[in-house]
Short mmCIF file of C-alpha atoms and ligand atoms in Angstrom, two decimals:
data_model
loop_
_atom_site.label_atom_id
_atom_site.label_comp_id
_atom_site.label_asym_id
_atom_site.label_seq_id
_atom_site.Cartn_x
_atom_site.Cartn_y
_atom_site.Cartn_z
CA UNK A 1 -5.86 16.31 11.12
CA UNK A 2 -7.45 13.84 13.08
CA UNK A 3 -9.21 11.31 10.73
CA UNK A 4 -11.86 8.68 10.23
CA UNK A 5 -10.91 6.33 7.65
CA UNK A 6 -13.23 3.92 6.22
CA UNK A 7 -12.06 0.53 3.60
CA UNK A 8 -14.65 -1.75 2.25
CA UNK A 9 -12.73 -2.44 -1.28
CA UNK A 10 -13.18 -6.08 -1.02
CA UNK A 11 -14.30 -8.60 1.68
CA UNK A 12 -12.58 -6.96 4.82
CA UNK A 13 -15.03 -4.19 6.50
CA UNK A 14 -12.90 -1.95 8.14
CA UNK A 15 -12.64 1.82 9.87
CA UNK A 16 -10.16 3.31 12.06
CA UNK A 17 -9.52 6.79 13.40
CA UNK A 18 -5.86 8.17 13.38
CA UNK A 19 -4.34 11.24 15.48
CA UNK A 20 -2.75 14.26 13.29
CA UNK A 21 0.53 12.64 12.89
CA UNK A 22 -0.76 8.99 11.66
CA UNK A 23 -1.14 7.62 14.71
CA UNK A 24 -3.32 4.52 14.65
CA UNK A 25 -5.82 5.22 17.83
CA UNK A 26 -8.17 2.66 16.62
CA UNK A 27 -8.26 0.21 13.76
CA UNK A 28 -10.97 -2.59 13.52
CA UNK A 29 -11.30 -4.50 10.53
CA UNK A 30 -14.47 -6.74 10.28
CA UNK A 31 -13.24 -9.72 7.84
CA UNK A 32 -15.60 -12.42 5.80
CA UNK A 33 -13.80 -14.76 5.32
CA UNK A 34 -16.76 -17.09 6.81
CA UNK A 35 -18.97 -15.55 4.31
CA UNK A 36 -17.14 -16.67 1.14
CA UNK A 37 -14.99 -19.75 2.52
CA UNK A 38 -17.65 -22.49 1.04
CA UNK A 39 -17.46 -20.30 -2.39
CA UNK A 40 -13.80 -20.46 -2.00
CA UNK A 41 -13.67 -16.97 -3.37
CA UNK A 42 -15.25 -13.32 -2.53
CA UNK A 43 -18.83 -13.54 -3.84
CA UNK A 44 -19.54 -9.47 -4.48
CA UNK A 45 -22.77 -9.20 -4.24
CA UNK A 46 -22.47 -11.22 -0.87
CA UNK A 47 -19.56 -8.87 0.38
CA UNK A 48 -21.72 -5.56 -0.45
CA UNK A 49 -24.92 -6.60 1.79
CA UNK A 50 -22.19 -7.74 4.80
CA UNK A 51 -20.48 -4.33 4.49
CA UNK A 52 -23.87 -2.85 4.69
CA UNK A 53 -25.02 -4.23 7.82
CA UNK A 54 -21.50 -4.37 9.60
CA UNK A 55 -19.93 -1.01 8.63
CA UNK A 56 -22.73 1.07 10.92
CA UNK A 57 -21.80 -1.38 13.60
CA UNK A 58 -18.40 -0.85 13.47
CA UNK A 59 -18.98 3.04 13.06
CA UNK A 60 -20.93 2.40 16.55
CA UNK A 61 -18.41 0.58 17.91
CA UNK A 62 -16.02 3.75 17.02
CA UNK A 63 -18.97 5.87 18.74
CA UNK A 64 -19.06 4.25 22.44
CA UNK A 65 -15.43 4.36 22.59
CA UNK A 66 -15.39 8.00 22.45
CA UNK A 67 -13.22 8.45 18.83
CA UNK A 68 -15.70 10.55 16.69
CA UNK A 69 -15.25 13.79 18.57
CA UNK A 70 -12.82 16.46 16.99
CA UNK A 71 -12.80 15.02 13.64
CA UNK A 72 -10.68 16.97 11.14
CA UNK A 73 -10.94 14.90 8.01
CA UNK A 74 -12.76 11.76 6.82
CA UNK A 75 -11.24 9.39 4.39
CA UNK A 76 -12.31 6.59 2.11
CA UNK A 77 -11.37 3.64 -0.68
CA UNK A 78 -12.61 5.01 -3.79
CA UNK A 79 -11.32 2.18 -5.76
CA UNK A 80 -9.71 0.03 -7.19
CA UNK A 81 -12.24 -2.38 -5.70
CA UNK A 82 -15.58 -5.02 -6.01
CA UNK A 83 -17.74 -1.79 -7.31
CA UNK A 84 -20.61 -2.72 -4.78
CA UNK A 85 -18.75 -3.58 -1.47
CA UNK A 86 -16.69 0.17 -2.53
CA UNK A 87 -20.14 1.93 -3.04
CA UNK A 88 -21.03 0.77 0.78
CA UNK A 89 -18.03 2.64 2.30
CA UNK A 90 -17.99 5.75 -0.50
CA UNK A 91 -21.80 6.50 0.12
CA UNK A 92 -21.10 6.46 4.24
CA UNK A 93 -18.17 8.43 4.02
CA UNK A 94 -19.97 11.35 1.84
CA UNK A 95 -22.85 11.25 3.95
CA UNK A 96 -20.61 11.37 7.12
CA UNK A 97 -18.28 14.34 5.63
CA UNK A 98 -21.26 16.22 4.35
CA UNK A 99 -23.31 15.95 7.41
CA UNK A 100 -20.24 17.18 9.44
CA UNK A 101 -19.07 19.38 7.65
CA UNK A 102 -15.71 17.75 6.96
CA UNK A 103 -13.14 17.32 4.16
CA UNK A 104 -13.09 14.21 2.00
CA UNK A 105 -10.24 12.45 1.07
CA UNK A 106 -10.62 9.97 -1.56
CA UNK A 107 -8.21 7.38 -1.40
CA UNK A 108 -6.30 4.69 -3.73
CA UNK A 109 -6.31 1.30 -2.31
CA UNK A 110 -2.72 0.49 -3.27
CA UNK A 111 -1.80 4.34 -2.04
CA UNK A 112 -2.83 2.86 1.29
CA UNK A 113 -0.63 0.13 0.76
CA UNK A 114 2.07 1.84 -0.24
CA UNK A 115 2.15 4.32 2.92
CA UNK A 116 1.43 1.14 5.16
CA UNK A 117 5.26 0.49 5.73
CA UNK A 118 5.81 3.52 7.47
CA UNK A 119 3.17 3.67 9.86
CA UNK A 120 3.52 2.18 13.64
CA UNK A 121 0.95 0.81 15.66
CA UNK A 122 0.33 1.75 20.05
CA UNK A 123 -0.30 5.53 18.87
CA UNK A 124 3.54 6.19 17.84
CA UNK A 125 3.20 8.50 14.98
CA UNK A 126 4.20 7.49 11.19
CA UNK A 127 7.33 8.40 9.37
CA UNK A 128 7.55 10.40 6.86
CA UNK A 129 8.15 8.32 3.04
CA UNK A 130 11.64 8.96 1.68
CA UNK A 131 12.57 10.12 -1.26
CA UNK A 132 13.21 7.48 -3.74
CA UNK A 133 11.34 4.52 -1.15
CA UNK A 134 11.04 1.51 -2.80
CA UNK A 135 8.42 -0.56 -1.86
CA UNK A 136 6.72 -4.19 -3.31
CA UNK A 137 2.57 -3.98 -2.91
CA UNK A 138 1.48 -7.85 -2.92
CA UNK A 139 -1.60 -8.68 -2.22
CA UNK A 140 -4.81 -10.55 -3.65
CA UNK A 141 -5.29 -8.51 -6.34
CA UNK A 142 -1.54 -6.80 -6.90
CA UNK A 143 1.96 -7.11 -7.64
CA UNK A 144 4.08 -4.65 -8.34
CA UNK A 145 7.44 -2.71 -7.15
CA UNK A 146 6.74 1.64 -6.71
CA UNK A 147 9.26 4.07 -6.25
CA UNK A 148 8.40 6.79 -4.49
CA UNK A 149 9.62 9.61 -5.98
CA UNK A 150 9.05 13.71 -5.09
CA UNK A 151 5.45 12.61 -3.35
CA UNK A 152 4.13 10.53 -6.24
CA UNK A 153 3.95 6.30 -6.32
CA UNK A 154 5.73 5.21 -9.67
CA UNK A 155 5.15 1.47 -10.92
CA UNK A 156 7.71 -0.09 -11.95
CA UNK A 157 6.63 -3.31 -12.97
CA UNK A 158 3.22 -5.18 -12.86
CA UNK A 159 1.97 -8.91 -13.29
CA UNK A 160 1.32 -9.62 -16.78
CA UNK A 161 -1.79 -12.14 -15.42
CA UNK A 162 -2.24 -13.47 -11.93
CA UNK A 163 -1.60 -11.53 -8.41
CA UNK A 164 1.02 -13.64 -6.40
CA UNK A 165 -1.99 -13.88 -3.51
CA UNK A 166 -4.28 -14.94 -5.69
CA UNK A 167 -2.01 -17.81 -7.10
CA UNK A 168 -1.76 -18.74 -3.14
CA UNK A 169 -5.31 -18.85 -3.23
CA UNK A 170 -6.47 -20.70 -6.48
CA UNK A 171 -3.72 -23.42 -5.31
CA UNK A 172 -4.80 -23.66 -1.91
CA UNK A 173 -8.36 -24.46 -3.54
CA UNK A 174 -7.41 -26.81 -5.48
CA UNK A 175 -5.78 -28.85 -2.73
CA UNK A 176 -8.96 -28.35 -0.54
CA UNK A 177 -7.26 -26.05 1.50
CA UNK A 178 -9.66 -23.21 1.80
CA UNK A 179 -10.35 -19.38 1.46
CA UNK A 180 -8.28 -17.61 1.71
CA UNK A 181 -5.43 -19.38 0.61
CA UNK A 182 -2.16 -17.79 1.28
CA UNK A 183 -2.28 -17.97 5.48
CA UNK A 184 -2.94 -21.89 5.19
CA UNK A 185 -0.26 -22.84 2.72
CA UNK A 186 2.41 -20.38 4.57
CA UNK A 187 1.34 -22.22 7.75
CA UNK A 188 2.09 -25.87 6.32
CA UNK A 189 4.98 -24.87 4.27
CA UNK A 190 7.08 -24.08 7.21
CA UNK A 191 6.83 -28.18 7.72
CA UNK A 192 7.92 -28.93 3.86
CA UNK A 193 11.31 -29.67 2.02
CA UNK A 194 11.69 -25.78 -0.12
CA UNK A 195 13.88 -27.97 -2.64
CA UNK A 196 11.74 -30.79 -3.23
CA UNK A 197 10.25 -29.38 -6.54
CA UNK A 198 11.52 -27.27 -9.11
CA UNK A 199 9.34 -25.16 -11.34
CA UNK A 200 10.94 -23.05 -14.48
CA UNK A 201 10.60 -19.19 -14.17
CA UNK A 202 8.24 -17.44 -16.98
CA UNK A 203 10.45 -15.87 -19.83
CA UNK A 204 9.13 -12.87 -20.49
CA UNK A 205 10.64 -11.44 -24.33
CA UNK A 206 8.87 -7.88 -23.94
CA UNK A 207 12.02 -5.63 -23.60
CA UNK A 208 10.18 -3.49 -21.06
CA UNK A 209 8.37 -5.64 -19.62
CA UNK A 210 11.51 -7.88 -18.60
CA UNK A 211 11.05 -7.45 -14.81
CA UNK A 212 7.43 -8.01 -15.10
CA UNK A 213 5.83 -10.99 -12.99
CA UNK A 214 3.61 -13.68 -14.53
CA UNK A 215 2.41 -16.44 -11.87
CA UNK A 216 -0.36 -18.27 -13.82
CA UNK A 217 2.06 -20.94 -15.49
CA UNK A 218 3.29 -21.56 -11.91
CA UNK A 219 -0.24 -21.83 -10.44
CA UNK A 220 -1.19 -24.41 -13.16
CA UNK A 221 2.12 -26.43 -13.05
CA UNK A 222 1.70 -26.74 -9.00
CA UNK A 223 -1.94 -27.78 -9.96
CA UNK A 224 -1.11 -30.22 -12.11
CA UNK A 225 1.84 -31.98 -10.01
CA UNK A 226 -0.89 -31.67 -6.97
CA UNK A 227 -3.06 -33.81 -9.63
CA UNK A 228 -0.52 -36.05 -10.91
CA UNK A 229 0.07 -37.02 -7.11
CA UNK A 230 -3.25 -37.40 -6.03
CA UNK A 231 -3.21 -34.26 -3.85
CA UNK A 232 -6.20 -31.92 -5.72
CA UNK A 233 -8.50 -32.34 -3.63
CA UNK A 234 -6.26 -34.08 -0.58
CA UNK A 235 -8.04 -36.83 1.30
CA UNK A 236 -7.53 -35.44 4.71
CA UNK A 237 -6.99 -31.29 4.66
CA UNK A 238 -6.23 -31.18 8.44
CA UNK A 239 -3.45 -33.80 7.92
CA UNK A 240 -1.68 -33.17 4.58
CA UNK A 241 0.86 -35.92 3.77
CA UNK A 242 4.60 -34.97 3.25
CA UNK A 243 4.53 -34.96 -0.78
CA UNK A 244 1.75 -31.63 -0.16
CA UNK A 245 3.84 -30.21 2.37
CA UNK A 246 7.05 -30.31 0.36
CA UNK A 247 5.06 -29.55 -2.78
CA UNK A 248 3.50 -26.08 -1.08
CA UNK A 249 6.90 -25.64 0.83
CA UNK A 250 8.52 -25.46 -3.24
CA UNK A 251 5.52 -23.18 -4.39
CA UNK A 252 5.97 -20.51 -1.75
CA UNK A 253 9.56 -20.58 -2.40
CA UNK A 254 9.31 -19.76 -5.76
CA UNK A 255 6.59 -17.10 -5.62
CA UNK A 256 9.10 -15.73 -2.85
CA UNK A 257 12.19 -16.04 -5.21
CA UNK A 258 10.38 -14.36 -8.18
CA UNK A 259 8.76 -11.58 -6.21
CA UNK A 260 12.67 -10.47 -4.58
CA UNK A 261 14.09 -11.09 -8.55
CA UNK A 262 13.61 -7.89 -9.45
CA UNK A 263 14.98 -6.30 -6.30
CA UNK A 264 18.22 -6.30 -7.11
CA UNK A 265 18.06 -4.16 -10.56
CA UNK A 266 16.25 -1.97 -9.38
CA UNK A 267 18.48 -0.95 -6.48
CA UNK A 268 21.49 -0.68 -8.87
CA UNK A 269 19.40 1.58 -10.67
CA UNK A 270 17.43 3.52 -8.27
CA UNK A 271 19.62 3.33 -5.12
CA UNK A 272 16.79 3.13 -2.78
CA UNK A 273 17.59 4.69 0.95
CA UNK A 274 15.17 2.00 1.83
CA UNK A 275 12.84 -0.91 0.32
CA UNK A 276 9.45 -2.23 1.60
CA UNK A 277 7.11 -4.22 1.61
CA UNK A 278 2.89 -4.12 1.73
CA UNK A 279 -0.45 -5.57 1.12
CA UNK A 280 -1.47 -9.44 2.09
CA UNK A 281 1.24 -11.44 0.96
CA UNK A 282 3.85 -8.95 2.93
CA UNK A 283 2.21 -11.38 5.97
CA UNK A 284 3.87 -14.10 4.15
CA UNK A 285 6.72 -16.02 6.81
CA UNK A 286 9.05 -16.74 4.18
CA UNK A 287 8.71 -12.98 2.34
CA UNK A 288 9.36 -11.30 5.77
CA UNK A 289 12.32 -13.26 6.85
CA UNK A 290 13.95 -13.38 3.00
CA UNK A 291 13.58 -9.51 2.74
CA UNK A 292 15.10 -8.85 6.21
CA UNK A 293 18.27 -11.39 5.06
CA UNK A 294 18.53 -9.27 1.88
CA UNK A 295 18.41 -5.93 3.53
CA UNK A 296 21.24 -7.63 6.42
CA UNK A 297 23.43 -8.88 3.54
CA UNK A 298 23.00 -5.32 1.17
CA UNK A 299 22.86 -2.70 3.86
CA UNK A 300 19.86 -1.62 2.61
CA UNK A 301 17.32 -0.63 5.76
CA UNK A 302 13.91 -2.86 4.94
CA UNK A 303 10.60 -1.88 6.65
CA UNK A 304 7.52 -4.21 6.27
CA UNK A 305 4.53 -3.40 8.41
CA UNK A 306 3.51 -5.05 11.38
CA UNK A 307 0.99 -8.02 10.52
CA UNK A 308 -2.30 -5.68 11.40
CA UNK A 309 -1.38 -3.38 8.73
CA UNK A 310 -0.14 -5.90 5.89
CA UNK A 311 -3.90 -7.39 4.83
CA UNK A 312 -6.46 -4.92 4.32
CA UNK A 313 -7.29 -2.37 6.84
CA UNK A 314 -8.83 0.94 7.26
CA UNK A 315 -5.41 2.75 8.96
CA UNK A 316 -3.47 2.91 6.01
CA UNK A 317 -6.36 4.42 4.11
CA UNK A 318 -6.25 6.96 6.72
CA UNK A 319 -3.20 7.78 6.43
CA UNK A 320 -2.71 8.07 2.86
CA UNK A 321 -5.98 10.33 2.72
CA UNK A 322 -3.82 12.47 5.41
CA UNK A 323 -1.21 12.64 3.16
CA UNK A 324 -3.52 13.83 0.22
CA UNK A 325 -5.28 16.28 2.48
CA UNK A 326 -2.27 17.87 2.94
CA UNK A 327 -0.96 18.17 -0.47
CA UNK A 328 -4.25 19.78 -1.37
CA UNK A 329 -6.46 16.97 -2.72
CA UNK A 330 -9.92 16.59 -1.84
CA UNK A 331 -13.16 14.74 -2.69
CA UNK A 332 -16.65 15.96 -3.42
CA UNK A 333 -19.45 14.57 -1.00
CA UNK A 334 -21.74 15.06 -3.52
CA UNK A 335 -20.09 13.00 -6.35
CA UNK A 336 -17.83 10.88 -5.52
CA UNK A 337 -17.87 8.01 -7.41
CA UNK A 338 -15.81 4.44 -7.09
CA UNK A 339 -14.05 2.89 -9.33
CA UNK A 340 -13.42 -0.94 -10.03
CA UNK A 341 -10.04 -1.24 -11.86
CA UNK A 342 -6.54 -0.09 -11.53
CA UNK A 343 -6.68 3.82 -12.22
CA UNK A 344 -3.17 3.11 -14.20
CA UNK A 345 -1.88 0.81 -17.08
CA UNK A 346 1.32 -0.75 -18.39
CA UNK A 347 4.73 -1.14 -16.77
CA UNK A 348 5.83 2.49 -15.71
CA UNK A 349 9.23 2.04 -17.14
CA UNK A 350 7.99 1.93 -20.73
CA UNK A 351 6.20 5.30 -20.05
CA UNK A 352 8.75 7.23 -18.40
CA UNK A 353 6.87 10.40 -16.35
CA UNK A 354 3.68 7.73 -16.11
CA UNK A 355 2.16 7.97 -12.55
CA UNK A 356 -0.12 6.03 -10.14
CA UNK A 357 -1.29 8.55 -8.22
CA UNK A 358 -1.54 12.11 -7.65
CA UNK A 359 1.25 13.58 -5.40
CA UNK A 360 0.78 13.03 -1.79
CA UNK A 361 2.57 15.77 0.38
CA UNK A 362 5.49 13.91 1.96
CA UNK A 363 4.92 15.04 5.47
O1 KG4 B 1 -4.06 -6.90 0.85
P1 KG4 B 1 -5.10 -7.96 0.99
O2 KG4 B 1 -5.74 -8.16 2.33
O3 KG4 B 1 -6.28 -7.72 -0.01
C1 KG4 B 1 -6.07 -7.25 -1.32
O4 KG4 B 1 -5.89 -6.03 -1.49
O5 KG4 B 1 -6.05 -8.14 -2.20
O6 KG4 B 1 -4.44 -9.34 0.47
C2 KG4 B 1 -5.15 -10.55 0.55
C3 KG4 B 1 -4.27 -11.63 -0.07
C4 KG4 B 1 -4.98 -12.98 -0.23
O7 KG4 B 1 -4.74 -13.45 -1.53
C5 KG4 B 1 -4.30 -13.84 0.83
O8 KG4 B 1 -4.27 -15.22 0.48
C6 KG4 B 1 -2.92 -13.25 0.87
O9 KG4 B 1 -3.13 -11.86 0.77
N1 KG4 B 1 -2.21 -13.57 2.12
C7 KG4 B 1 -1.07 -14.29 2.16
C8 KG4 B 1 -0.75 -14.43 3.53
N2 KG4 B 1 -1.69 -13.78 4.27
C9 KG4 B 1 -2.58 -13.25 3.38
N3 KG4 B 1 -0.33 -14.82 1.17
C10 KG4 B 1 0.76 -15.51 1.53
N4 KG4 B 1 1.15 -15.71 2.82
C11 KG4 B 1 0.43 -15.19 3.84
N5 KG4 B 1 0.81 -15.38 5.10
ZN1 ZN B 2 -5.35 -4.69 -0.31
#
């Protein structure tokens, strides 16, 4: 079904029309950083009024280049999500779908990142999502390893407090660094020593919660060695001195080395046929390149998205509301209504059976 997708979860406006089979025809994603860089942080209420004035624009945009013919299905981010900036792109989408007479999907934000690995951008179609995929969503507000198992996204961990990309982000503040965070400190830690620091891992005692993440006692002890050296704020952002760039080089190493840790049990037990990676941190340099070595040295194929599809965009959301179309699942213009947090809880290990999201059909 040919689809209009529409994202405005959080500070990227975004919409994007794909062909039947997933492929990406158009994909424009609007961002703010601008907006909330001197608030070093996404301000909602600030992100809502720019999604209001830049999503028709976009939808224009769509418009003159001919894409909003033959529509077959429109979907949207119903959560989770900044509950202002998601009402911008729900109440569109209804209206859009109801005044065309077309199907709603209503889609999960981290189903969209979870079907992002196996899309392709210049029109090539996506894959289907095998059986037993196992893929790591990391982004600003997630981190967590799914399995994809008979059409439905199981979690099989969680982060017991921070999101690794908002760790990059807090740090990167506190250096002076910026909004967002995680782009700038990937950039400069390609110039710094990896080894230079060493930071303890969190011990976790909850027996099944043992391949959980926690990065808040890393944020704070990169904070406080930033401090302790005289880098938070440093004195000259555009030129950090070595010390920062071997400190940040250290701190992306380790979020790195903690988010593959788990990768390895869960393989022995779930024998993946392949693992992934999505959402804003999958961007990450070092993430990328260790994930490819892994898959070289275990023989286990790897697929991470191409760059356009790893931060937020309106594609994937398209896609996965394909996917739900198909197995059946579809919205009500006339109430659909967002939601803010996580529509899931706990580690899904402990609660064998517990689900993310509703099946998708896995063609
Ligand atoms: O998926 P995304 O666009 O939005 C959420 O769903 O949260 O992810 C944004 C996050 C931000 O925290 C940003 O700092 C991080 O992804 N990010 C990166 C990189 N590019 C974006 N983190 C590390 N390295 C990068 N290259
Ligand atoms: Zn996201």
């Amino acid at each position: 079904m040919k689809t209009l997708a529409i994202e405005t979860s959080c500070d990227e406006t975004s919409v994007a029309v794909l062909g039947p089979q997933g492929e990406v025809l158009a994909n424009l994603v609007s961002s703010q950083v601008a907006v909330h860089a001197p608030y070093l942080g996404v301000v909602p209420e600030l992100a809502a009024r720019h999604h209001v004035e830049v999503l028709p624009r976009l939808m224009g945009a769509l418009e003159q280049q001919g894409l909003l013919g033959d529509l077959e299905l429109v979907a949207v981010t119903q959560g989770p999500g900044l509950i202002g900036s998601l009402l911008v792109g729900t109440c569109y989408a209804s209206a859009f779908a109801y005044a065309r007479n077309l199907p709603l999907s209503a889609v999960d934000h981290l189903e969209g990142h979870l079907v992002s690995p196996f899309m392709n951008l210049e029109g090539r179609p996506a894959e289907a999502i095998p059986d037993g995929a196992l893929t790591l969503v990391v982004s600003g507000g997630h981190s967590s390893y799914f399995l994809f198992s008979q059409g439905k996204g199981v979690p099989l961990n969680r982060t017991r407090d921070d999101a690794a990309g908002e760790v990059f982000d807090k740090v990167a503040a506190a250096l002076g660094l910026g909004y967002p965070g995680g782009p700038v400190v990937d950039r400069l830690a390609e110039n710094g020593d990896p080894s230079a620091f060493r930071f303890s891992p969190p011990r976790i005692k909850d027996p099944h919660g043992e391949l959980d993440f926690s990065f808040s006692g890393l944020k704070s002890a990169v904070i406080r060695k930033a401090q302790e050296l005289g880098l938070a704020p440093l004195s000259d952002p555009q030129n950090p001195p070595r010390e920062a760039l071997d400190l940040l080089a250290s701190f992306r190493a380790t979020v790195v080395s903690w988010l593959l840790a788990p990768l390895e049990v869960f393989c022995q037990r779930y024998q993946p046929p392949v693992v992934a990676a999505a959402g804003g941190v999958a961007a990450n340099r070092l993430l990328r390149s260790e994930l490819q070595r892994w898959g070289e040295a275990s023989g286990v194929p790897v697929r991470i998205p191409p760059l356009a599809l790893t931060t937020d965009n309106a594609a994937m959301i398209g896609r996965a509301g394909q996917l739900r179309a198909a197995a059946g699942l579809l919205a009500d213009p006339l109430g659909l209504e967002p939601y803010a947090r996580v529509s899931w809880k706990g580690s899904g290990e402990r609660g064998t059976g517990k689900r993310v999201f509703p099946p998708l059909a896995t063609v």
